[in-house]
GROMACS .gro file of C-alpha atoms in nm:
model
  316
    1UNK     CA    1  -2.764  -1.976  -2.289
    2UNK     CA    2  -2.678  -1.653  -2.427
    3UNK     CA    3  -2.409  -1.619  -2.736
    4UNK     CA    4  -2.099  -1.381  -2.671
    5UNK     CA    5  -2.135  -1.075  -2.831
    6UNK     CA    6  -1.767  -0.996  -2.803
    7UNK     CA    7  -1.429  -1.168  -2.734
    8UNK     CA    8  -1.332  -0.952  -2.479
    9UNK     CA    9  -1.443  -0.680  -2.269
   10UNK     CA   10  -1.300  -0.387  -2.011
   11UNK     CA   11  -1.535  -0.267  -1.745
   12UNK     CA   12  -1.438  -0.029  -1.451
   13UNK     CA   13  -1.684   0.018  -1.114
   14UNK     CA   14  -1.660   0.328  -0.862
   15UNK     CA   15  -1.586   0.318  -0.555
   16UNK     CA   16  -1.851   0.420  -0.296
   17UNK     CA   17  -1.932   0.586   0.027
   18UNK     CA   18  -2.163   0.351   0.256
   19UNK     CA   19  -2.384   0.474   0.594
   20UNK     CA   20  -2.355   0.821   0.506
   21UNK     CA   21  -2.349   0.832   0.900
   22UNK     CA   22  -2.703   0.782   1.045
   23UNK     CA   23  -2.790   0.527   0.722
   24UNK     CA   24  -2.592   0.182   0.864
   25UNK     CA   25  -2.627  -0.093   0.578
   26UNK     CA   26  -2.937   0.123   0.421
   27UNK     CA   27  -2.746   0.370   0.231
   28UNK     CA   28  -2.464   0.453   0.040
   29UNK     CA   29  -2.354   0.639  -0.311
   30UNK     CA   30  -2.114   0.605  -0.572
   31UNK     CA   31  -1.792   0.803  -0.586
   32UNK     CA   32  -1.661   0.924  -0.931
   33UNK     CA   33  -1.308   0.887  -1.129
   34UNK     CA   34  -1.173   0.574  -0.870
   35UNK     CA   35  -1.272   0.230  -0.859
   36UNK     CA   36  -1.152  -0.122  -0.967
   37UNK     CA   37  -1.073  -0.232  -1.401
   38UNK     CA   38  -1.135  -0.552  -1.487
   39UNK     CA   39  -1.036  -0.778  -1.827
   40UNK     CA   40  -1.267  -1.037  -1.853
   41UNK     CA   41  -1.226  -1.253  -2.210
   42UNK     CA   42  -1.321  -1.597  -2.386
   43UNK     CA   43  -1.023  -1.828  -2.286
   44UNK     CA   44  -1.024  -2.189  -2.488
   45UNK     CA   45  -0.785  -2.279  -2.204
   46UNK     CA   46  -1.027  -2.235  -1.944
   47UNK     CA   47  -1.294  -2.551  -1.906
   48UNK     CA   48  -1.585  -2.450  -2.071
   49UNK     CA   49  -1.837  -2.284  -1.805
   50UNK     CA   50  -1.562  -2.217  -1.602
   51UNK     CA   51  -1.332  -1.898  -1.501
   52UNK     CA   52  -1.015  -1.829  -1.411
   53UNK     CA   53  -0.805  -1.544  -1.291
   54UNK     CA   54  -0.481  -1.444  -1.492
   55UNK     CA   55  -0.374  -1.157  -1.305
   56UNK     CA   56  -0.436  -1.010  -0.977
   57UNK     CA   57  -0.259  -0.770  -0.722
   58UNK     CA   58  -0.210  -0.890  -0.356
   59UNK     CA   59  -0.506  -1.121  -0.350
   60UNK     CA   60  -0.600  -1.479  -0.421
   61UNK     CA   61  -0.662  -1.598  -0.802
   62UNK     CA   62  -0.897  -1.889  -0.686
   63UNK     CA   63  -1.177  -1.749  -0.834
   64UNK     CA   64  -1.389  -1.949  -0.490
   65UNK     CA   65  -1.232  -1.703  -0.251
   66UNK     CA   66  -1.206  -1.344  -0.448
   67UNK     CA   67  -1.461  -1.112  -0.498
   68UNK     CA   68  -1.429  -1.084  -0.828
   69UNK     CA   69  -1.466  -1.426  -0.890
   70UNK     CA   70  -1.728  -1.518  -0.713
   71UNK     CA   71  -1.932  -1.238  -0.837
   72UNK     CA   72  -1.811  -1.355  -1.190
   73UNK     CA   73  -1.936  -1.694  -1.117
   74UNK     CA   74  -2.228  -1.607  -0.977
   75UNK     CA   75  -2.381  -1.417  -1.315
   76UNK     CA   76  -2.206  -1.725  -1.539
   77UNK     CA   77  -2.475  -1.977  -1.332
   78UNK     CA   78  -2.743  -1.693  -1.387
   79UNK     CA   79  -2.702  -1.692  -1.771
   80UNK     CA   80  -2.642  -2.095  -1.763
   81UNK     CA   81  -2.291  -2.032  -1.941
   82UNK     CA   82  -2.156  -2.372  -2.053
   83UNK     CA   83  -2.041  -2.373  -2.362
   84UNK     CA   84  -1.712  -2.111  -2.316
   85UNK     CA   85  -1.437  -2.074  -2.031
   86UNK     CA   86  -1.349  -1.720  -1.943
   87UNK     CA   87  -1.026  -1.567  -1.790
   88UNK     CA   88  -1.019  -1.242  -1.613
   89UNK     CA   89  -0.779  -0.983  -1.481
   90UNK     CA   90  -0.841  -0.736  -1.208
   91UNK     CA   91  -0.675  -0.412  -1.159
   92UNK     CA   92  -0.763  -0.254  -0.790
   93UNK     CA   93  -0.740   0.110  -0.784
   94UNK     CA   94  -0.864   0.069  -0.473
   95UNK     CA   95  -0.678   0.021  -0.122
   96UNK     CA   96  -0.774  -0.273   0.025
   97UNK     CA   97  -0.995  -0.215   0.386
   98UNK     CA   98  -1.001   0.153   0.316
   99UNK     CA   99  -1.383   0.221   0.391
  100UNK     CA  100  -1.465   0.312  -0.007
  101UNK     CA  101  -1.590  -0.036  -0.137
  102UNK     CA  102  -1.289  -0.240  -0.249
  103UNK     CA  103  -1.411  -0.568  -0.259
  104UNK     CA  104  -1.786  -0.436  -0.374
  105UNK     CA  105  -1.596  -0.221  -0.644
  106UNK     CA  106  -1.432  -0.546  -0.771
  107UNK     CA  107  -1.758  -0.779  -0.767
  108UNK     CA  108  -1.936  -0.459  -0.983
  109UNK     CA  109  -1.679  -0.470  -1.223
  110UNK     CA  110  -1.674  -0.863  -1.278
  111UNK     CA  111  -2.050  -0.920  -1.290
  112UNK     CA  112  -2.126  -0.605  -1.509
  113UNK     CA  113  -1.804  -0.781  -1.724
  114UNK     CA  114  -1.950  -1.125  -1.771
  115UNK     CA  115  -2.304  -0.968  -1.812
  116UNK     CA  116  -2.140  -0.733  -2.114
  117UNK     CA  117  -1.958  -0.996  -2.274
  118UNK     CA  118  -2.313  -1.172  -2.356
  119UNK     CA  119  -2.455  -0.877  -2.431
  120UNK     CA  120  -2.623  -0.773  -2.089
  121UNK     CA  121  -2.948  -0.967  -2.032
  122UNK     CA  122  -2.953  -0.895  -1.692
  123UNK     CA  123  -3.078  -0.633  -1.521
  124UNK     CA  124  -2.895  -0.411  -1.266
  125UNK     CA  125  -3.110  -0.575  -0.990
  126UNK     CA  126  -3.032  -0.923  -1.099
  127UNK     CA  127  -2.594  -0.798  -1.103
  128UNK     CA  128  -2.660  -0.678  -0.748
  129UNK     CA  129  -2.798  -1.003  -0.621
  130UNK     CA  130  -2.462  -1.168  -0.807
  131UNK     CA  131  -2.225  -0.910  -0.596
  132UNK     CA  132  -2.457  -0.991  -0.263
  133UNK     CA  133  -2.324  -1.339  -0.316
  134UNK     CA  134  -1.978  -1.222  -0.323
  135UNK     CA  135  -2.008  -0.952  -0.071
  136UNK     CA  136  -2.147  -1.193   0.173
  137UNK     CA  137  -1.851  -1.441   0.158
  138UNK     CA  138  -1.566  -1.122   0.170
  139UNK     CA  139  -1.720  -0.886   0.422
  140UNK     CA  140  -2.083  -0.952   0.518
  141UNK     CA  141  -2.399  -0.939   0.379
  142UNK     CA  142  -2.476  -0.568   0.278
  143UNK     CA  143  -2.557  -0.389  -0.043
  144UNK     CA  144  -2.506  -0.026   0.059
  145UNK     CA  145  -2.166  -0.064  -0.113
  146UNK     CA  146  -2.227  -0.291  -0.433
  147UNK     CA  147  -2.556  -0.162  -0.544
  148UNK     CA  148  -2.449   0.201  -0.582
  149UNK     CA  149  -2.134   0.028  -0.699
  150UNK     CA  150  -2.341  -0.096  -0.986
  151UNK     CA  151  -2.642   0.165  -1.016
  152UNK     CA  152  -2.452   0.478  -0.935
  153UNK     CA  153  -2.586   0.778  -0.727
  154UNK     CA  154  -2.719   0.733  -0.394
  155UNK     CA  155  -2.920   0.396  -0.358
  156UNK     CA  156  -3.134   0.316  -0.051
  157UNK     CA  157  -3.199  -0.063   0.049
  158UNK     CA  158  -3.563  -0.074   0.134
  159UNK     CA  159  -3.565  -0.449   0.221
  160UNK     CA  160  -3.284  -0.740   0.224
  161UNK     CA  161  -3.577  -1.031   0.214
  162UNK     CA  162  -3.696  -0.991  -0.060
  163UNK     CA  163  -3.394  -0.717  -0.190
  164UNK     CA  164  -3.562  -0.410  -0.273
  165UNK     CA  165  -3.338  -0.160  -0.392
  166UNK     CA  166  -3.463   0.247  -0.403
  167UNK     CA  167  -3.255   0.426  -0.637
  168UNK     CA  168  -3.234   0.843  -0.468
  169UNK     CA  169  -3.215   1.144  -0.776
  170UNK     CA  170  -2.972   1.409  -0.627
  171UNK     CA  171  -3.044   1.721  -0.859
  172UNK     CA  172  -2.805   1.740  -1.176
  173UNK     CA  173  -2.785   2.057  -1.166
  174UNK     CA  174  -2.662   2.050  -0.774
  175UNK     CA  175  -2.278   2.079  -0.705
  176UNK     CA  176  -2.171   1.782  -0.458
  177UNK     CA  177  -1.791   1.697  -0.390
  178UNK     CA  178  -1.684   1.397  -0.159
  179UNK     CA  179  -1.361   1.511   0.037
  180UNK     CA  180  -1.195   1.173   0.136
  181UNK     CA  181  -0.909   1.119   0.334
  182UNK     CA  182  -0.754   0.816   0.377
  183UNK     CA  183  -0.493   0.731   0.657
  184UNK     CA  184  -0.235   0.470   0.672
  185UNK     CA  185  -0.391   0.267   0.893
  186UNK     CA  186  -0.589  -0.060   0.887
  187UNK     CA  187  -0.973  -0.075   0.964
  188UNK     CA  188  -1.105  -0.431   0.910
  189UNK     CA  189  -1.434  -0.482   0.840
  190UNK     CA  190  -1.507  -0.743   1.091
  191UNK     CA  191  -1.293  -0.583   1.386
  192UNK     CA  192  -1.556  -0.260   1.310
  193UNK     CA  193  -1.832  -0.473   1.300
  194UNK     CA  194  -1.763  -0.591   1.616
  195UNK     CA  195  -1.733  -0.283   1.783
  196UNK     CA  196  -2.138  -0.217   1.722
  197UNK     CA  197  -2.369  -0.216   2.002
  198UNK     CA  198  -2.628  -0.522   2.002
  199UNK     CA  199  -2.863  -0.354   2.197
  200UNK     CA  200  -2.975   0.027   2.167
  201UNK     CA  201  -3.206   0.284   2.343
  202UNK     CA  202  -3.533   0.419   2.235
  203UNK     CA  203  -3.404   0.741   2.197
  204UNK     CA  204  -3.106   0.665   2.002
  205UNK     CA  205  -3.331   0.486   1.777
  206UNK     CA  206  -3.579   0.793   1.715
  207UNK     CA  207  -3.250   0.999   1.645
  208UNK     CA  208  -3.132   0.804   1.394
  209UNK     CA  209  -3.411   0.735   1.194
  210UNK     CA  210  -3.530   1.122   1.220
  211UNK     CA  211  -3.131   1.172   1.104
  212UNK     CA  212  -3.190   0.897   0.807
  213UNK     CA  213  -3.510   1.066   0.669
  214UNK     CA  214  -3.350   1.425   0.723
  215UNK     CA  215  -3.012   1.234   0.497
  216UNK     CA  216  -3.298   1.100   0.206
  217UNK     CA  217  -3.494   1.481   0.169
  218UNK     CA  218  -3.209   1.649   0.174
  219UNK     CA  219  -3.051   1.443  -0.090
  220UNK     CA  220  -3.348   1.426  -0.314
  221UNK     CA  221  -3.375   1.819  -0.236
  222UNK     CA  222  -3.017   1.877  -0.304
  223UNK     CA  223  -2.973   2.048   0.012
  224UNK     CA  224  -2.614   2.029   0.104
  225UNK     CA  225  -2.628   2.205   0.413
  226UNK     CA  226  -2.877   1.974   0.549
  227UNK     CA  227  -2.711   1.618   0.357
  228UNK     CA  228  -2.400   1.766   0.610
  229UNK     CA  229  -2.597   1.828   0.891
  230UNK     CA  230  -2.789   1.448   0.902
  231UNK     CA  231  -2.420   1.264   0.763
  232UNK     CA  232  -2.245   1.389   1.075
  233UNK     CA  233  -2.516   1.293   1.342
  234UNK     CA  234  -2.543   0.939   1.341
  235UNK     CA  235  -2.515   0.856   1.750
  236UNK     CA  236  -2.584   0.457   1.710
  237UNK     CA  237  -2.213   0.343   1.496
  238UNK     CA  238  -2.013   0.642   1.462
  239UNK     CA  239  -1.955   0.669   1.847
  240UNK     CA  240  -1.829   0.322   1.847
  241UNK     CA  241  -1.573   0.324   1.570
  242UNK     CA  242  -1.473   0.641   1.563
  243UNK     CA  243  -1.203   0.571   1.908
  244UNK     CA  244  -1.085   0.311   1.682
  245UNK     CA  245  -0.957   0.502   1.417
  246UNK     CA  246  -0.687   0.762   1.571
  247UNK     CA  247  -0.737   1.120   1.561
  248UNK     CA  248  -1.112   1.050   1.379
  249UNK     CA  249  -1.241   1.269   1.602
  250UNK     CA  250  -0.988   1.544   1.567
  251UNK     CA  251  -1.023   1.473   1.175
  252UNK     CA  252  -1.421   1.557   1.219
  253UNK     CA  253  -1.390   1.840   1.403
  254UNK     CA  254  -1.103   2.006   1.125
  255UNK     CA  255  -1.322   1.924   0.869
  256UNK     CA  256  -1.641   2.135   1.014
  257UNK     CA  257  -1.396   2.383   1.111
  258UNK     CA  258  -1.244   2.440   0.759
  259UNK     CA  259  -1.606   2.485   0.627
  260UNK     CA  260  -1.733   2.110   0.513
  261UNK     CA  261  -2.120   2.066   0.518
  262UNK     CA  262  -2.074   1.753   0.720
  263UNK     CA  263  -1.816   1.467   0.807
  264UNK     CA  264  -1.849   1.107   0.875
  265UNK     CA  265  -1.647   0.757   0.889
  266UNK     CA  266  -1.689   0.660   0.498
  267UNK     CA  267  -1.817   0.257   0.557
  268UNK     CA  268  -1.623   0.067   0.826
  269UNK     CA  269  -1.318   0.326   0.802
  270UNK     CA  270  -1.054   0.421   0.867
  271UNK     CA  271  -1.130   0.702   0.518
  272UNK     CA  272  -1.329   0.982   0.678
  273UNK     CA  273  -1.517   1.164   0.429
  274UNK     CA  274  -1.666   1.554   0.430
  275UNK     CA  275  -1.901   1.688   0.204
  276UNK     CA  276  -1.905   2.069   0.034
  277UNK     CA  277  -1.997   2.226  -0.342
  278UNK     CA  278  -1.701   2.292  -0.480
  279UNK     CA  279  -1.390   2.140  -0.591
  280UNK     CA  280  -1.131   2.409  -0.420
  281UNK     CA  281  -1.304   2.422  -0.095
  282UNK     CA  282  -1.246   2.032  -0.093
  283UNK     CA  283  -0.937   2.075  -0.165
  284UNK     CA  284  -0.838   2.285   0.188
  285UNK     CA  285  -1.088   2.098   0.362
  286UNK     CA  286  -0.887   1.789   0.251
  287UNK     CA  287  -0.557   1.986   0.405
  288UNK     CA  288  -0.677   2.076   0.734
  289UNK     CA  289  -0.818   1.648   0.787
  290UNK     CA  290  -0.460   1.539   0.655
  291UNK     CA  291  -0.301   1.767   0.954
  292UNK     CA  292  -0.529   1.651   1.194
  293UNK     CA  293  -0.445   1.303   1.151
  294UNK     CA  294  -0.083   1.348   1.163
  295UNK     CA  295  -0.116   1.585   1.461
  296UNK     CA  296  -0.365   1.411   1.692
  297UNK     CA  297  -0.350   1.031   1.524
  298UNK     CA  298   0.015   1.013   1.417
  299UNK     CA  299  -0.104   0.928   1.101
  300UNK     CA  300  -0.020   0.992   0.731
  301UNK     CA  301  -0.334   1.042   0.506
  302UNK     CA  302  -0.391   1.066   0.150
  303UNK     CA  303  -0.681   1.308   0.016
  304UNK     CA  304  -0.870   1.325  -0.248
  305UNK     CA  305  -1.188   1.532  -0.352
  306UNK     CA  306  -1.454   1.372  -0.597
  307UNK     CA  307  -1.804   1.443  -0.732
  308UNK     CA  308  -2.109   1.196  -0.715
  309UNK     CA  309  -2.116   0.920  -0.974
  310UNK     CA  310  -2.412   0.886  -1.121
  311UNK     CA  311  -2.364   0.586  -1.393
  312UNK     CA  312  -2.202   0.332  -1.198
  313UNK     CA  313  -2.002   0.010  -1.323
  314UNK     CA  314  -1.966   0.027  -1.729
  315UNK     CA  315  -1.817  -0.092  -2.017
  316UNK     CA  316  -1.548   0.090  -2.078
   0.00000   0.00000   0.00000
């Protein structure tokens, strides 16, 4: 059992972008500058090898059925912690069922907090494997939200049995802004999961894949132009959710039309987010998908634009 280095620690974890269109539960990337805080410290009042949650937005403190707990949990039983009770704080800067990680951001922050406060034994691996456990119980068993969550950059999931996690170098030198809008409207992950074809045809299949492999060259290329071309072709989920979001369509077509590389449903929805290389043609891309939501969704949206983050969750 590992000693605490400190008595208390804050971490913070990004929120991310998952599918990337045509890469459904295989790929995703980390978004910079928003995300989820959390406090984690050494609490005599808490049973020793337990944890409990002091503070917490709009969600449940029993550590058994939150994200962040279980995720915090999870790495305590990994390091054997028994000798110290901890107490920990979340602060979501995330909206809840918005498509950009929430719950995966949260997990990130608690398991890279825990793993901190004993002075990080485990690997990044190991901390996704402890947010898999938490993902699973909150919104299915993927890790195309809390391993780039936890890595940063764009992360490909080779394999789920055994978890095999491919970590994809866009260029540093390569400008990449996320335009995401978010609407006022409620997209839960299980309704969208729902929605998703059981069966599908050969050639849908062929598509896809050729769009996945054009999505990882152009990303370890840094080619924008084609990263935007393979994000807004998937033909397999997009179709299907997309009619569930209203005006998604509309927003897609706004975003193309006001210059964007590319534009896709970021995760399960309802955010829908466009790519392009700089910061002030995100900004009137971001415009023209706010007005198309109003106009053909009768929706009110919220946009940001943001580059890649390439660190992922931290001490901070």
């Amino acid at each position: 059992e590992p000693q605490p280095l400190f008595s208390s620690v804050r971490t913070f974890a990004p929120a991310t972008v998952a599918n990337l269109g045509p890469g459904f539960d295989f790929l995703g990337c980390a978004v910079d500058g928003i995300g989820d805080y959390v406090n984690l410290q050494i609490d005599p009042n808490v049973h020793p090898g337990e944890i409990s949650i002091s503070h917490i937005s709009k969600l449940s403190k029993n550590p058994l059925w939150n994200c962040a707990g279980i995720a915090a949990i999870a790495v305590m039983k990994m390091l054997s912690i028994r000798s110290v009770g901890l107490s920990l704080s979340l602060e979501k800067g995330l909206p809840l069922g918005s498509g950009l990680g929430s719950s995966a951001a949260s997990a990130a922050a608690a398991a890279v907090a825990v793993n901190e406060l004993f002075g990080s034994p485990l690997s990044k691996s190991d901390l996704v494997i402890a947010g898999l456990e938490s993902e699973s119980k909150v919104s299915g068993y993927h890790a195309d939200n809390i391993a780039p969550s936890i890595m940063g950059g764009f992360i490909l999931i080779r394999s789920y049995d055994p978890l095999e996690l491919m970590p994809l170098k866009f260029p540093s030198e390569n400008n990449l802004f996320f335009v995401l809008v978010n609407p006022e409207f409620e997209a839960p992950t299980k309704k969208m999961r729902a929605a998703l074809p059981t069966e599908i045809t050969m050639s849908h299949h062929v598509w896809n894949s050729s769009q996945a492999g054009a999505l990882v060259a152009s990303v370890l290329q840094g080619d924008l132009i084609g990263f935007g071309k393979a994000l807004s072709s998937d033909k397999i989920v997009e179709p299907r959710r997309a009619p569930l979001i209203p005006g998604m369509d509309a927003v897609k077509k706004a975003a193309i039309a006001a210059g964007a590389f590319g534009c896709t449903i970021s995760g399960a929805g309802p955010t829908a987010v466009a790519v392009t290389d700089s910061e002030e043609k995100g900004r009137v891309i971001g415009e023209r998908m706010v007005e198309a939501f109003m106009k053909e969704g009768n929706l009110k949206a919220l946009t940001m634009v943001k580059q890649l983050d390439r660190v992922g969750a931290r001490l901070v």
